[in-house]
Amino acid sequence: MTTTKLKIGVAGLGRMGKRHALNYLQAVPRAELVAVSTPDASEREWAREHLAGVAVYEDFRELVAHPGLEAVCVASATAVHAEQSMLAIDAGKHVLCEKPLATTASVSQSVVDAAARRPDLKVMCGFSRRFDESYRDAHAKAQAGLIGRPSVFRSQTCDMLDPSGFFVAYAEFSGGIFVDCSIHDVDLALWFFGEDTDEKVRSVSAVGITAVEPDLRKFNDRDNAVGLIEFTDGRIAHLYCSRMMAAGQEDTTEIIGTKGKLAVNSQPTANLVRLHEPGGIRHEVPQTYWDRFKNAFTTEAVDFVDCCLDDKPVPVKLETAVAAVRIAAALQESMISGNKIWFNKGERTDHAQK
Amino acid sequence: MTTTKLKIGVAGLGRMGKRHALNYLQAVPRAELVAVSTPDASEREWAREHLAGVAVYEDFRELVAHPGLEAVCVASATAVHAEQSMLAIDAGKHVLCEKPLATTASVSQSVVDAAARRPDLKVMCGFSRRFDESYRDAHAKAQAGLIGRPSVFRSQTCDMLDPSGFFVAYAEFSGGIFVDCSIHDVDLALWFFGEDTDEKVRSVSAVGITAVEPDLRKFNDRDNAVGLIEFTDGRIAHLYCSRMMAAGQEDTTEIIGTKGKLAVNSQPTANLVRLHEPGGIRHEVPQTYWDRFKNAFTTEAVDFVDCCLDDKPVPVKLETAVAAVRIAAALQESMISGNKIWFNKGERTDHAQK
Amino acid sequence: MTTTKLKIGVAGLGRMGKRHALNYLQAVPRAELVAVSTPDASEREWAREHLAGVAVYEDFRELVAHPGLEAVCVASATAVHAEQSMLAIDAGKHVLCEKPLATTASVSQSVVDAAARRPDLKVMCGFSRRFDESYRDAHAKAQAGLIGRPSVFRSQTCDMLDPSGFFVAYAEFSGGIFVDCSIHDVDLALWFFGEDTDEKVRSVSAVGITAVEPDLRKFNDRDNAVGLIEFTDGRIAHLYCSRMMAAGQEDTTEIIGTKGKLAVNSQPTANLVRLHEPGGIRHEVPQTYWDRFKNAFTTEAVDFVDCCLDDKPVPVKLETAVAAVRIAAALQESMISGNKIWFNKGERTDHAQK
Amino acid sequence: MTTTKLKIGVAGLGRMGKRHALNYLQAVPRAELVAVSTPDASEREWAREHLAGVAVYEDFRELVAHPGLEAVCVASATAVHAEQSMLAIDAGKHVLCEKPLATTASVSQSVVDAAARRPDLKVMCGFSRRFDESYRDAHAKAQAGLIGRPSVFRSQTCDMLDPSGFFVAYAEFSGGIFVDCSIHDVDLALWFFGEDTDEKVRSVSAVGITAVEPDLRKFNDRDNAVGLIEFTDGRIAHLYCSRMMAAGQEDTTEIIGTKGKLAVNSQPTANLVRLHEPGGIRHEVPQTYWDRFKNAFTTEAVDFVDCCLDDKPVPVKLETAVAAVRIAAALQESMISGNKIWFNKGERTDHAQK
């Protein structure tokens, strides 16, 4: 094992970008955070205060041009994920891009195409849950045959209610709740069903409501939605996404097989403390997605850096990220139109595929 | 309170009928089980052995004619639920009929019509889960406003895998998995959403698979299915039913409101024992629906008997049973046809209702 | 099976007596509650209102003389348990006596002696937890060898804090917290270790505090205490009793064997409901011992009645009740004196027994 | 915040030493692991393979003399903890010493004395559980008054059964099960009761057995033991330690206060996965102490390094480590002698202290 460190930069210093940057600084021993970029002045101010010794840029192109830079973590707004990823690839940098690559499959595909032109680079979309130790344990158990054939997949990504209404403005560019939240669950469904593509998707359908934030409708979005994905080989995924959880982040998954079932996080919990008080026994729940998956983000970063330094294939195929966006965007469309959407080998069709 | 006991008979002595009969004999102090009926000779043999002092008939009409009989618990095959209920009503007996009243809404409605002609009688469809203390506690908490407005309802009725394949033959007359299993969840959705009818149902859609028992297809049934119910007032119910659980009966419900969430049975458990052994910590799960809800069946019987003796209205409106069958049958149809089904104020329609 | 019912009377109508009486009335089909007695006028008033058709007496001797009475459930104050039990035995009645038989081993022994003179009668001390389905399941699993040799036993009987201070006055005659509460745990330790007597007890020691109710000291009692019981065959029991639980009744037991561990009620819970609310996920806890064990009390009554009617031996040997009192009283003494108490084959001794 | 890193060395590369070394290498960004030492040749071989760029010494004195070394983590055998700590202190190095400082209070005190002569140095005993996020959360909640006055403390350190019998040989020098395992629980009791010393200990008593490994008796040790600590201000701690857990590491703690209770790890669990399989629902348990507390060890190292670099007081007073050893050693003595041991303001006494 070499002792050389991977020189990495982080693009975007919003909620997630800050955490990615600190993560590389503090918890990824084989990486050296050398530069960050953000168009936001206050975020650059934060960087100068918290990221000692790290170059701070306004423009992403400056970041990419940072001397010696080898890799970029794209943690900026979803709207620029694809563009920044392609710029970095074309400049010969390894790329870890936060999910989703883009809000449409076609734009996502352009990142895949760019990566295909540079097979020497590592390009990965950050599906953080695949790096969570509980999901990994569940996947290993499924692979070991403990539940027979995985047949029904239920999963949810449910955020704690943010009464500030932040998520309304955010909805304008997020691609909608299925693309923003459920894409994780779509990716997990593909992973547990052993698929890298969406070729076996037969239909998707979805319904959604605005229970707490009717203003979401102006961006064609909802605050609670349920979706069904039907596969041609006799499997089903059903997904729930929400912005309305009172107690905290509730990301639960079940994989039901012909001989058993695996459940991940049936009872969300922040830690091992239980408070016995008048009224009963209470425990806390992680408040944010990051709180729940912070160790997974670290593992993701560590694994990505290992792949870059040791020239190993990345653990999540980039094509899967396109498939996940295509499915999630179809769910979003079905939710808005009210129509069931049929597919035939990855292509939209008017009729049911056998 | 009178000390007179209600003279009751039980029709049908299959799996559930036996338990109902023993329940009245042993756990319902204000009832006196006076007679049972079943066309099955071995079941009558069982009755003579286990139901000391109780008259045993082959023909349901004999049961109804039993001297002094005041009430009937219809626990026979689903196919004769409606016919027997109407016969009993017309003979002036109170009726507690196992769910569903029938496998179609129109036949179910004929029971409602019969009951309407005899307002002096108590006629109730046995939605057992409404009598379970956990569901009652959850409903009381929802009524008390603890979760704000109930908006998203998720519920499942999942049976333990019966490797004998009993459920294949059973499917011929059960009405299908949505009518047989999910009808409980449909009823609960109406209960928690404060509805007695299906007038606010906007659409239903469902998908299903045969993961373990392909022979179910000959009866147009499936062994795992997921359904969505959309309501016109901005609410959603999503349901899962299965015959494939490895560990036991898994009947879980969540009611998600604008200010909180109630979960019932997130982690199924048979009792309070945990076995720490090499490999981890293990606990058992109820093996059958009856195991899970035996106390609820007792409460249901006790409450029904109280209503008869004390002339109180029954706690579950009979109309609701028709609405539940209509919704469940539509889910079953959608699962088979692949089409989304639209409703407008309780009537089928071709287009989306606003 | 005979259809004759056992004519039973209940002595005492305090907190527990009322529940026992209603239990026989409503949930024990082979018993007929024919009479009750209590010296308290308001309790007799309650009886006339709630126990329709049941004779109500002031004097226990009248109860025993009730025509046709066959059995008595002694649920009066602990101070008269032994006297009433012996009176009933001498009058030829079966007896189910609430625990403890008495606050001292010698008085308890006099009940055993009385019972020995009437081997035709069923006499049992009501150790309710042995009739709880979770404890029974755990015991069956231990008997089946699932945990190897049970070696360390931890158990607690912890009441919810009653801010009225009721338990202070109660302490004057209860025998103290070890005799009143931990006697359940002592009995369970004997049961799980396969002992009917205290012959293998080597030493007991205990410490106690008054964390919330210093007035208990005037009756030589404490509100929280911990005790150790050492057995000569290499086993240990450690017990905790408390009057100070905030959330509710917390009765937890662990049996640790050489190959595994059984835990009963590690996480107390009233039912299957979980409330997700701001601040976390909360569930309720049974508020009283009766709430936790109401089904066990019913099973206890049903089993006792079966033993009487079918002439079967009672499931709990009466001698065990004496052993349990002897151990519990020694723990109480050790807690007050601060001294460790040594035993040799059931007799007090000054030195350690090998 | 300076970007200078603390140059640290790790002494001892046994089970724990290896993990400490890797921890500093991979997860403590402000530390630079510069050297390790171990008398064991195979451990030095391991170091050369896994600790690239780190100097490897046979002799602890060489480690201390490593150029530029600023701090030492003493993770060697308990028998040399104190000697190595004092050597390092006298050489002007900061010291983080694994618990216990020594197996006797007097030797432990000599480390405190050495540290007192060098107030410029940071010297801390590594009570890892104080750095676990669940314990920290529980402690913060107790400090915030959520449970009233902490009054009864129950805690256990229970290892998974190691059928190789490793722990028998280990017992020769470990100080015994109370000193080796329960010292964590003793430290936690002092922490939650707000004490830095053992001045308020009134008595200790303990019993122990050899349920699986009778050979432990030759080293005056046991494989399961229970101990009581009585405090003069009306508080109790009761502790359980074991080498016999079947499922894994079970370290559970309860702090019972006058207004509530905090429980940490009532249901041990390795992660958030539950496997539903025939026979029930199963989850895994951490297999070792390190598995359970690996994040706590990282936090401990990070915090210690911060204290050294930023010249802040260490979070655990060194005197507490002496008090914990004194109490644990007294429990061990009581377990062997069978006698209760009385204290008066930290001194042994023949009689009960008021």
Coordinates of N, CA and C in Angstrom, one line a residue, chain B residues 271-338:
Chain B
N271 N -44.2 -12.7 22.2 CA -44.2 -12.4 23.6 C -43.0 -11.6 24.0
L272 N -42.7 -11.6 25.3 CA -41.7 -10.7 25.8 C -40.3 -11.4 26.0
V273 N -40.2 -12.7 25.5 CA -39.0 -13.4 25.6 C -38.0 -13.2 24.5
R274 N -36.8 -13.0 24.9 CA -35.7 -12.9 23.9 C -34.6 -13.9 24.2
L275 N -34.2 -14.7 23.2 CA -33.2 -15.8 23.5 C -31.9 -15.3 22.9
H276 N -30.9 -15.2 23.8 CA -29.6 -14.8 23.4 C -28.8 -16.1 23.1
E277 N -28.4 -16.3 21.9 CA -27.7 -17.6 21.6 C -26.6 -17.3 20.6
P278 N -25.8 -18.3 20.3 CA -24.7 -18.0 19.3 C -25.4 -17.6 18.0
G279 N -25.0 -16.5 17.4 CA -25.6 -16.0 16.2 C -26.5 -14.8 16.5
G280 N -26.8 -14.5 17.8 CA -27.5 -13.3 18.1 C -28.6 -13.4 19.0
I281 N -29.5 -12.5 19.0 CA -30.7 -12.5 19.8 C -31.9 -12.7 19.0
R282 N -32.8 -13.6 19.4 CA -33.9 -14.1 18.6 C -35.2 -14.0 19.4
H283 N -36.3 -13.6 18.7 CA -37.6 -13.7 19.4 C -38.6 -14.3 18.4
E284 N -39.6 -14.9 18.9 CA -40.6 -15.5 18.0 C -41.7 -14.6 17.6
V285 N -42.4 -15.0 16.6 CA -43.5 -14.2 16.0 C -44.8 -15.0 16.0
P286 N -45.9 -14.3 16.2 CA -47.2 -15.1 16.2 C -47.2 -15.9 14.9
Q287 N -47.7 -17.2 15.0 CA -47.7 -18.0 13.8 C -48.9 -17.8 12.9
T288 N -50.0 -17.4 13.4 CA -51.2 -17.2 12.7 C -51.9 -15.9 13.0
Y289 N -52.8 -15.5 12.2 CA -53.6 -14.4 12.4 C -54.3 -14.5 13.8
W290 N -54.9 -15.7 14.1 CA -55.5 -15.8 15.4 C -54.6 -15.7 16.5
D291 N -53.4 -16.2 16.4 CA -52.4 -16.0 17.5 C -52.2 -14.5 17.8
R292 N -52.1 -13.8 16.7 CA -51.8 -12.4 16.9 C -53.0 -11.6 17.5
F293 N -54.2 -12.0 17.1 CA -55.4 -11.2 17.4 C -56.4 -12.0 18.3
K294 N -55.9 -13.0 19.1 CA -56.9 -13.8 19.8 C -57.6 -12.9 20.9
N295 N -56.9 -12.0 21.5 CA -57.6 -11.1 22.5 C -58.6 -10.2 21.8
A296 N -58.2 -9.8 20.6 CA -59.2 -8.9 19.8 C -60.4 -9.7 19.5
F297 N -60.3 -11.0 19.1 CA -61.5 -11.7 18.8 C -62.4 -11.9 20.1
T298 N -61.8 -12.0 21.2 CA -62.5 -12.1 22.5 C -63.2 -10.7 22.7
T299 N -62.5 -9.7 22.6 CA -63.1 -8.3 22.8 C -64.3 -8.1 21.8
E300 N -64.0 -8.5 20.6 CA -65.1 -8.4 19.6 C -66.4 -9.1 20.0
A301 N -66.2 -10.3 20.4 CA -67.3 -11.1 20.9 C -68.0 -10.5 22.1
V302 N -67.2 -10.1 23.0 CA -67.7 -9.5 24.3 C -68.5 -8.2 23.9
D303 N -67.9 -7.4 23.0 CA -68.6 -6.1 22.7 C -69.9 -6.4 21.9
F304 N -69.8 -7.3 21.0 CA -71.0 -7.6 20.2 C -72.1 -8.1 21.1
V305 N -71.8 -9.0 22.0 CA -72.8 -9.5 23.0 C -73.4 -8.4 23.8
D306 N -72.5 -7.5 24.3 CA -73.0 -6.4 25.0 C -74.0 -5.5 24.2
C307 N -73.7 -5.3 23.0 CA -74.6 -4.5 22.1 C -75.9 -5.2 22.0
C308 N -75.9 -6.5 21.8 CA -77.2 -7.3 21.7 C -78.0 -7.2 23.0
L309 N -77.3 -7.5 24.1 CA -78.1 -7.5 25.4 C -78.5 -6.1 25.9
D310 N -77.7 -5.2 25.6 CA -77.9 -3.8 26.1 C -78.5 -2.9 25.1
D311 N -78.8 -3.4 23.9 CA -79.4 -2.6 22.8 C -78.6 -1.4 22.5
K312 N -77.4 -1.6 22.3 CA -76.5 -0.4 21.9 C -76.1 -0.6 20.4
P313 N -75.8 0.5 19.7 CA -75.4 0.4 18.3 C -74.1 -0.4 18.2
V314 N -73.9 -1.2 17.2 CA -72.6 -1.9 17.0 C -71.6 -0.9 16.7
P315 N -70.3 -1.2 17.1 CA -69.2 -0.2 16.9 C -68.8 0.0 15.4
V316 N -69.0 -1.0 14.6 CA -68.6 -0.9 13.2 C -69.9 -0.8 12.3
K317 N -70.0 0.3 11.6 CA -71.2 0.4 10.7 C -71.1 -0.7 9.6
L318 N -72.3 -1.3 9.3 CA -72.3 -2.3 8.3 C -72.0 -1.8 6.9
E319 N -72.3 -0.6 6.6 CA -72.0 0.0 5.3 C -70.5 0.0 5.0
T320 N -69.8 0.2 6.1 CA -68.3 0.2 5.9 C -67.8 -1.1 5.3
A321 N -68.5 -2.2 5.7 CA -68.0 -3.5 5.2 C -68.3 -3.6 3.7
V322 N -69.3 -2.9 3.2 CA -69.5 -2.9 1.7 C -68.5 -2.1 1.0
A323 N -68.2 -0.9 1.6 CA -67.2 0.0 1.0 C -65.8 -0.8 1.0
A324 N -65.5 -1.5 2.1 CA -64.2 -2.2 2.1 C -64.1 -3.2 1.0
V325 N -65.2 -4.0 0.8 CA -65.2 -5.0 -0.2 C -65.1 -4.3 -1.6
R326 N -65.8 -3.2 -1.8 CA -65.7 -2.6 -3.1 C -64.3 -2.1 -3.4
I327 N -63.6 -1.5 -2.4 CA -62.2 -1.1 -2.6 C -61.3 -2.3 -2.8
A328 N -61.5 -3.3 -2.0 CA -60.6 -4.5 -2.1 C -60.8 -5.2 -3.4
A329 N -62.0 -5.3 -3.8 CA -62.3 -6.0 -5.1 C -61.7 -5.2 -6.3
A330 N -61.7 -3.9 -6.2 CA -61.1 -3.1 -7.2 C -59.6 -3.2 -7.3
L331 N -59.0 -3.3 -6.1 CA -57.6 -3.5 -6.0 C -57.2 -4.9 -6.7
Q332 N -58.0 -5.9 -6.4 CA -57.8 -7.2 -7.0 C -57.9 -7.1 -8.5
E333 N -58.9 -6.4 -9.0 CA -59.1 -6.3 -10.4 C -57.9 -5.5 -11.1
S334 N -57.5 -4.4 -10.4 CA -56.4 -3.7 -10.9 C -55.1 -4.5 -11.0
M335 N -54.9 -5.3 -10.0 CA -53.7 -6.2 -9.9 C -53.7 -7.2 -11.1
I336 N -54.9 -7.7 -11.5 CA -55.0 -8.6 -12.6 C -54.9 -7.9 -14.0
S337 N -55.7 -6.8 -14.1 CA -55.7 -6.2 -15.4 C -54.5 -5.3 -15.7
G338 N -53.9 -4.8 -14.6 CA -52.7 -3.9 -14.8 C -53.2 -2.5 -14.9

